[in-house]
Amino acid sequence: QVQLVESGGGLVQAGGSLRLSCAASGSIFSINPMAWYRQAPGKQRELVAAITSGGRINYVDSVKGRFTISRDNANTVFLQMNNLKAEDTGVYYCQVRRGWIDYWGQGTQVTVSS
């Protein structure tokens, strides 16, 4: 089994910064892509950023230039969020894909006040 635990969320003013972290356990390897998703109230969960062991990174257009995803080992992924906007508010989830299965963390709340 795989477990992921997110941390670093909180309440910030627009223009502020947060750094989210995700610690994974349970046989995660560098070949397994990791990603951050978020879900705002009443909205579908959307991909925010993804990173693979090959160094490929993808961001949703709305966060390009403001967010940075990084991975320092097979089990840890970060999301540096700068110049936060109110529309960034939501629950942020860490995801890892292993084989045919996607694993999810419990989520961490990010609230940006305007």
XYZ file of N, CA, C and O in Angstrom:
456
model
N 0.814 -1.159 0.000
C 0.000 0.000 0.000
C 0.876 1.248 0.000
O 2.046 1.199 0.345
N 0.251 2.350 -0.398
C 0.928 3.629 -0.495
C 0.179 4.642 0.352
O -1.050 4.704 0.320
N 0.928 5.443 1.079
C 0.352 6.526 1.853
C 1.057 7.824 1.498
O 2.279 7.856 1.353
N 0.282 8.875 1.361
C 0.817 10.190 1.078
C 0.245 11.178 2.076
O -0.960 11.170 2.351
N 1.099 12.033 2.589
C 0.693 13.018 3.576
C 1.143 14.388 3.113
O 2.343 14.624 2.945
N 0.179 15.281 2.922
C 0.476 16.646 2.523
C 0.580 17.542 3.748
O -0.058 17.295 4.768
N 1.345 18.599 3.605
C 1.445 19.607 4.650
C 1.824 20.935 4.014
O 2.259 20.989 2.867
N 1.662 21.993 4.774
C 2.076 23.309 4.327
C 0.961 24.251 3.941
O 1.223 25.421 3.641
N -0.266 23.771 3.940
C -1.374 24.638 3.607
C -1.655 25.632 4.717
O -1.107 25.552 5.813
N -2.520 26.570 4.408
C -2.874 27.574 5.392
C -3.640 28.714 4.778
O -4.101 28.647 3.635
N -3.772 29.761 5.554
C -4.469 30.970 5.142
C -3.453 32.061 4.864
O -2.634 32.389 5.731
N -3.513 32.608 3.668
C -2.592 33.668 3.282
C -3.351 34.749 2.538
O -4.434 34.523 1.997
N -2.772 35.932 2.516
C -3.327 37.019 1.732
C -2.877 36.912 0.284
O -1.847 36.318 -0.024
N -3.674 37.472 -0.600
C -3.290 37.513 -2.003
C -1.913 38.133 -2.149
O -1.589 39.136 -1.503
N -1.109 37.522 -3.001
C 0.261 37.953 -3.183
C 1.262 37.230 -2.316
O 2.470 37.351 -2.539
N 0.780 36.477 -1.352
C 1.650 35.738 -0.468
C 2.101 34.431 -1.068
O 1.783 34.095 -2.208
N 2.843 33.682 -0.256
C 3.429 32.430 -0.716
C 3.193 31.318 0.285
O 3.072 31.546 1.492
N 3.139 30.113 -0.230
C 3.098 28.906 0.570
C 3.935 27.845 -0.121
O 4.071 27.856 -1.346
N 4.461 26.944 0.674
C 5.178 25.803 0.127
C 4.553 24.526 0.657
O 4.601 24.259 1.861
N 3.970 23.761 -0.235
C 3.365 22.498 0.122
C 4.383 21.378 -0.013
O 5.237 21.400 -0.896
N 4.272 20.412 0.850
C 5.113 19.241 0.757
C 4.253 17.992 0.829
O 3.169 17.992 1.406
N 4.762 16.941 0.236
C 4.079 15.656 0.228
C 5.110 14.580 0.484
O 6.092 14.467 -0.262
N 4.886 13.811 1.517
C 5.757 12.695 1.862
C 5.026 11.394 1.593
O 3.936 11.166 2.119
N 5.626 10.566 0.780
C 5.024 9.304 0.393
C 5.770 8.146 1.028
O 6.982 8.199 1.237
N 5.040 7.107 1.324
C 5.625 5.887 1.839
C 4.927 4.699 1.199
O 3.795 4.813 0.718
N 5.621 3.568 1.198
C 5.014 2.366 0.658
C 5.453 2.023 -0.751
O 4.618 1.897 -1.650
N 6.741 1.902 -0.962
C 7.293 1.420 -2.228
C 6.996 2.345 -3.399
O 6.420 1.942 -4.420
N 7.374 3.585 -3.241
C 7.324 4.554 -4.324
C 8.727 4.714 -4.880
O 9.693 4.860 -4.125
N 8.815 4.735 -6.202
C 10.100 4.820 -6.870
C 10.138 6.037 -7.773
O 9.105 6.630 -8.092
N 11.324 6.373 -8.195
C 11.483 7.558 -9.028
C 10.783 7.439 -10.372
O 10.514 8.461 -11.015
N 10.500 6.239 -10.806
C 9.794 6.060 -12.066
C 8.313 6.398 -11.952
O 7.623 6.516 -12.966
N 7.830 6.536 -10.737
C 6.419 6.825 -10.531
C 6.174 8.323 -10.571
O 6.695 9.060 -9.738
N 5.383 8.799 -11.523
C 5.108 10.235 -11.581
C 4.350 10.710 -10.352
O 3.537 9.972 -9.781
N 4.603 11.946 -9.966
C 3.884 12.563 -8.869
C 3.299 13.884 -9.337
O 3.809 14.499 -10.278
N 2.247 14.291 -8.684
C 1.540 15.478 -9.128
C 0.796 16.122 -7.973
O 0.560 15.504 -6.928
N 0.435 17.369 -8.191
C -0.442 18.104 -7.301
C -1.737 18.423 -8.027
O -1.721 18.895 -9.169
N -2.831 18.163 -7.363
C -4.154 18.546 -7.824
C -4.781 19.484 -6.802
O -4.333 19.560 -5.649
N -5.815 20.171 -7.221
C -6.566 20.980 -6.282
C -8.045 20.921 -6.628
O -8.423 20.661 -7.770
N -8.847 21.172 -5.626
C -10.286 21.154 -5.804
C -10.902 22.301 -5.022
O -10.775 22.367 -3.799
N -11.536 23.189 -5.747
C -12.260 24.288 -5.135
C -13.693 23.855 -4.867
O -14.203 22.929 -5.508
N -14.366 24.500 -3.930
C -15.762 24.139 -3.643
C -16.626 24.193 -4.894
O -16.600 25.169 -5.645
N -17.373 23.127 -5.122
C -18.256 23.065 -6.263
C -17.575 22.820 -7.593
O -18.242 22.856 -8.632
N -16.281 22.581 -7.579
C -15.522 22.373 -8.804
C -14.946 20.966 -8.843
O -14.783 20.308 -7.813
N -14.639 20.528 -10.043
C -13.941 19.257 -10.197
C -12.473 19.418 -9.822
O -11.902 20.503 -9.918
N -11.895 18.336 -9.398
C -10.479 18.339 -9.103
C -9.691 18.554 -10.396
O -9.977 17.930 -11.421
N -8.699 19.428 -10.345
C -7.916 19.730 -11.524
C -6.438 19.527 -11.262
O -5.952 19.740 -10.151
N -5.743 19.137 -12.293
C -4.300 18.996 -12.210
C -3.655 20.371 -12.138
O -3.939 21.236 -12.961
N -2.784 20.551 -11.165
C -2.047 21.799 -11.012
C -0.646 21.676 -11.601
O -0.204 22.531 -12.374
N 0.056 20.640 -11.210
C 1.428 20.440 -11.665
C 1.782 18.976 -11.549
O 1.307 18.283 -10.648
N 2.623 18.514 -12.452
C 3.064 17.131 -12.445
C 4.536 17.068 -12.788
O 5.050 17.908 -13.535
N 5.196 16.056 -12.258
C 6.617 15.877 -12.514
C 6.907 14.392 -12.640
O 6.342 13.568 -11.922
N 7.790 14.059 -13.564
C 8.188 12.680 -13.782
C 9.663 12.528 -13.467
O 10.407 13.505 -13.333
N 10.091 11.266 -13.381
C 11.494 10.990 -13.115
C 12.397 11.455 -14.242
O 13.586 11.659 -14.030
N 11.836 11.617 -15.429
C 12.604 12.108 -16.553
C 12.751 13.613 -16.593
O 13.344 14.142 -17.539
N 12.225 14.295 -15.597
C 12.358 15.735 -15.518
C 11.289 16.513 -16.265
O 11.373 17.743 -16.348
N 10.319 15.830 -16.795
C 9.238 16.516 -17.488
C 8.272 17.108 -16.472
O 7.839 16.427 -15.552
N 7.925 18.353 -16.682
C 7.053 19.080 -15.777
C 5.933 19.728 -16.574
O 6.165 20.295 -17.641
N 4.748 19.641 -16.035
C 3.591 20.280 -16.641
C 2.846 21.083 -15.587
O 2.711 20.646 -14.442
N 2.358 22.248 -15.992
C 1.554 23.102 -15.130
C 0.265 23.467 -15.835
O 0.233 23.623 -17.060
N -0.767 23.624 -15.050
C -1.965 24.218 -15.600
C -1.662 25.683 -15.920
O -0.860 26.332 -15.234
N -2.256 26.188 -16.986
C -1.912 27.524 -17.454
C -2.053 28.596 -16.376
O -1.261 29.544 -16.322
N -3.026 28.455 -15.528
C -3.318 29.495 -14.552
C -2.231 29.671 -13.490
O -2.218 30.690 -12.795
N -1.316 28.714 -13.355
C -0.282 28.819 -12.333
C 1.113 28.970 -12.919
O 2.077 29.132 -12.160
N 1.235 28.949 -14.221
C 2.548 29.079 -14.841
C 3.191 30.402 -14.457
O 2.562 31.451 -14.500
N 4.455 30.322 -14.090
C 5.177 31.497 -13.660
C 5.020 31.822 -12.196
O 5.747 32.682 -11.679
N 4.101 31.152 -11.516
C 3.865 31.410 -10.099
C 4.160 30.193 -9.224
O 4.631 30.351 -8.103
N 3.867 29.015 -9.734
C 4.062 27.787 -8.969
C 5.246 27.011 -9.528
O 5.509 27.033 -10.736
N 5.924 26.293 -8.649
C 7.027 25.444 -9.050
C 6.916 24.105 -8.351
O 6.853 24.055 -7.118
N 6.882 23.047 -9.122
C 6.889 21.707 -8.558
C 8.316 21.180 -8.579
O 9.067 21.424 -9.522
N 8.692 20.485 -7.535
C 10.019 19.896 -7.461
C 9.953 18.580 -6.708
O 9.006 18.320 -5.957
N 10.965 17.774 -6.915
C 11.025 16.454 -6.308
C 12.470 16.179 -5.955
O 13.326 16.118 -6.842
N 12.744 16.003 -4.678
C 14.125 15.815 -4.267
C 14.516 14.357 -4.129
O 15.696 14.043 -4.009
N 13.561 13.458 -4.135
C 13.809 12.028 -4.138
C 12.535 11.334 -4.610
O 11.573 11.990 -5.007
N 12.539 10.025 -4.548
C 11.396 9.281 -5.047
C 10.141 9.481 -4.226
O 9.033 9.248 -4.723
N 10.294 9.918 -2.989
C 9.183 9.907 -2.054
C 8.679 11.277 -1.627
O 7.727 11.356 -0.842
N 9.297 12.333 -2.115
C 8.954 13.660 -1.647
C 8.769 14.608 -2.820
O 9.609 14.673 -3.714
N 7.677 15.324 -2.798
C 7.402 16.312 -3.829
C 6.932 17.595 -3.158
O 6.269 17.557 -2.111
N 7.295 18.729 -3.746
C 6.959 20.029 -3.202
C 6.215 20.845 -4.239
O 6.332 20.628 -5.443
N 5.470 21.788 -3.749
C 4.840 22.774 -4.614
C 5.046 24.143 -3.992
O 4.427 24.463 -2.978
N 5.934 24.913 -4.587
C 6.160 26.283 -4.159
C 5.153 27.170 -4.864
O 5.105 27.210 -6.092
N 4.361 27.879 -4.095
C 3.303 28.708 -4.636
C 3.580 30.158 -4.272
O 3.565 30.517 -3.092
N 3.834 30.965 -5.276
C 4.114 32.379 -5.087
C 3.022 33.223 -5.727
O 2.304 32.767 -6.619
N 2.943 34.459 -5.272
C 1.950 35.392 -5.803
C 0.566 34.762 -5.843
O -0.115 34.774 -6.875
N 0.163 34.238 -4.730
C -1.113 33.539 -4.663
C -2.282 34.468 -4.935
O -2.268 35.644 -4.564
N -3.276 33.907 -5.587
C -4.493 34.620 -5.928
C -5.684 33.944 -5.262
O -5.622 32.772 -4.897
N -6.759 34.679 -5.159
C -7.950 34.140 -4.524
C -8.432 32.876 -5.221
O -8.928 31.944 -4.568
N -8.286 32.823 -6.531
C -8.741 31.660 -7.269
C -7.885 30.421 -7.045
O -8.223 29.338 -7.525
N -6.775 30.571 -6.337
C -5.965 29.418 -5.967
C -6.524 28.682 -4.757
O -6.020 27.614 -4.401
N -7.528 29.231 -4.132
C -8.118 28.622 -2.953
C -8.681 27.243 -3.271
O -9.340 27.046 -4.297
N -8.422 26.302 -2.407
C -8.941 24.963 -2.570
C -8.178 23.979 -1.720
O -7.249 24.338 -0.996
N -8.596 22.746 -1.806
C -7.881 21.665 -1.147
C -6.883 21.095 -2.142
O -7.256 20.711 -3.252
N -5.645 21.040 -1.731
C -4.576 20.561 -2.597
C -4.224 19.132 -2.226
O -3.992 18.820 -1.056
N -4.179 18.284 -3.230
C -3.937 16.867 -3.040
C -2.668 16.437 -3.753
O -2.433 16.815 -4.900
N -1.915 15.626 -3.094
C -0.756 14.990 -3.699
C -1.178 13.666 -4.313
O -1.998 12.935 -3.745
N -0.615 13.357 -5.462
C -0.941 12.132 -6.164
C 0.323 11.451 -6.645
O 1.267 12.109 -7.066
N 0.316 10.144 -6.590
C 1.369 9.358 -7.207
C 0.716 8.246 -8.018
O -0.280 7.657 -7.584
N 1.268 8.015 -9.180
C 0.764 6.953 -10.039
C 1.760 5.807 -10.032
O 2.936 5.992 -10.353
N 1.287 4.643 -9.647
C 2.105 3.441 -9.655
C 1.363 2.345 -10.384
O 0.307 1.885 -9.933
N 1.904 1.942 -11.503
C 1.218 0.963 -12.323
C -0.099 1.517 -12.808
O -0.168 2.602 -13.396
N -1.153 0.766 -12.560
C -2.485 1.169 -12.992
C -3.248 1.955 -11.940
O -4.414 2.303 -12.155
N -2.622 2.258 -10.824
C -3.333 2.819 -9.685
C -2.818 4.206 -9.353
O -1.614 4.448 -9.342
N -3.749 5.106 -9.083
C -3.433 6.431 -8.569
C -3.698 6.457 -7.073
O -4.764 6.072 -6.615
N -2.722 6.945 -6.325
C -2.855 7.088 -4.887
C -2.942 8.561 -4.531
O -2.286 9.405 -5.148
N -3.731 8.868 -3.515
C -4.007 10.246 -3.140
C -3.774 10.470 -1.656
O -4.039 9.601 -0.829
N -3.295 11.656 -1.342
C -3.230 12.065 0.039
C -4.572 12.582 0.519
O -5.551 12.650 -0.232
N -4.616 12.956 1.780
C -5.852 13.451 2.376
C -6.160 14.890 1.990
O -7.304 15.327 2.111
N -5.176 15.607 1.537
C -5.360 16.979 1.115
C -4.980 17.971 2.194
O -5.039 17.679 3.388
N -4.590 19.144 1.755
C -4.297 20.237 2.657
C -4.980 21.497 2.131
O -4.944 21.791 0.939
N -5.619 22.214 3.033
C -6.410 23.376 2.644
C -5.524 24.586 2.405
O -4.668 24.921 3.231
N -5.752 25.236 1.281
C -5.114 26.503 0.962
C -6.218 27.535 0.778
O -7.097 27.363 -0.070
N -6.161 28.585 1.565
C -7.136 29.651 1.468
C -6.411 30.967 1.243
O -5.545 31.345 2.036
N -6.767 31.639 0.166
C -6.149 32.910 -0.188
C -7.209 33.992 -0.066
O -8.223 33.963 -0.767
N -6.972 34.924 0.807
C -7.909 36.011 1.021
C -7.558 37.182 0.120
O -6.382 37.485 -0.115
N -8.569 37.837 -0.382
C -8.380 38.981 -1.254
C -8.650 40.297 -0.549
O -8.264 41.357 -1.015
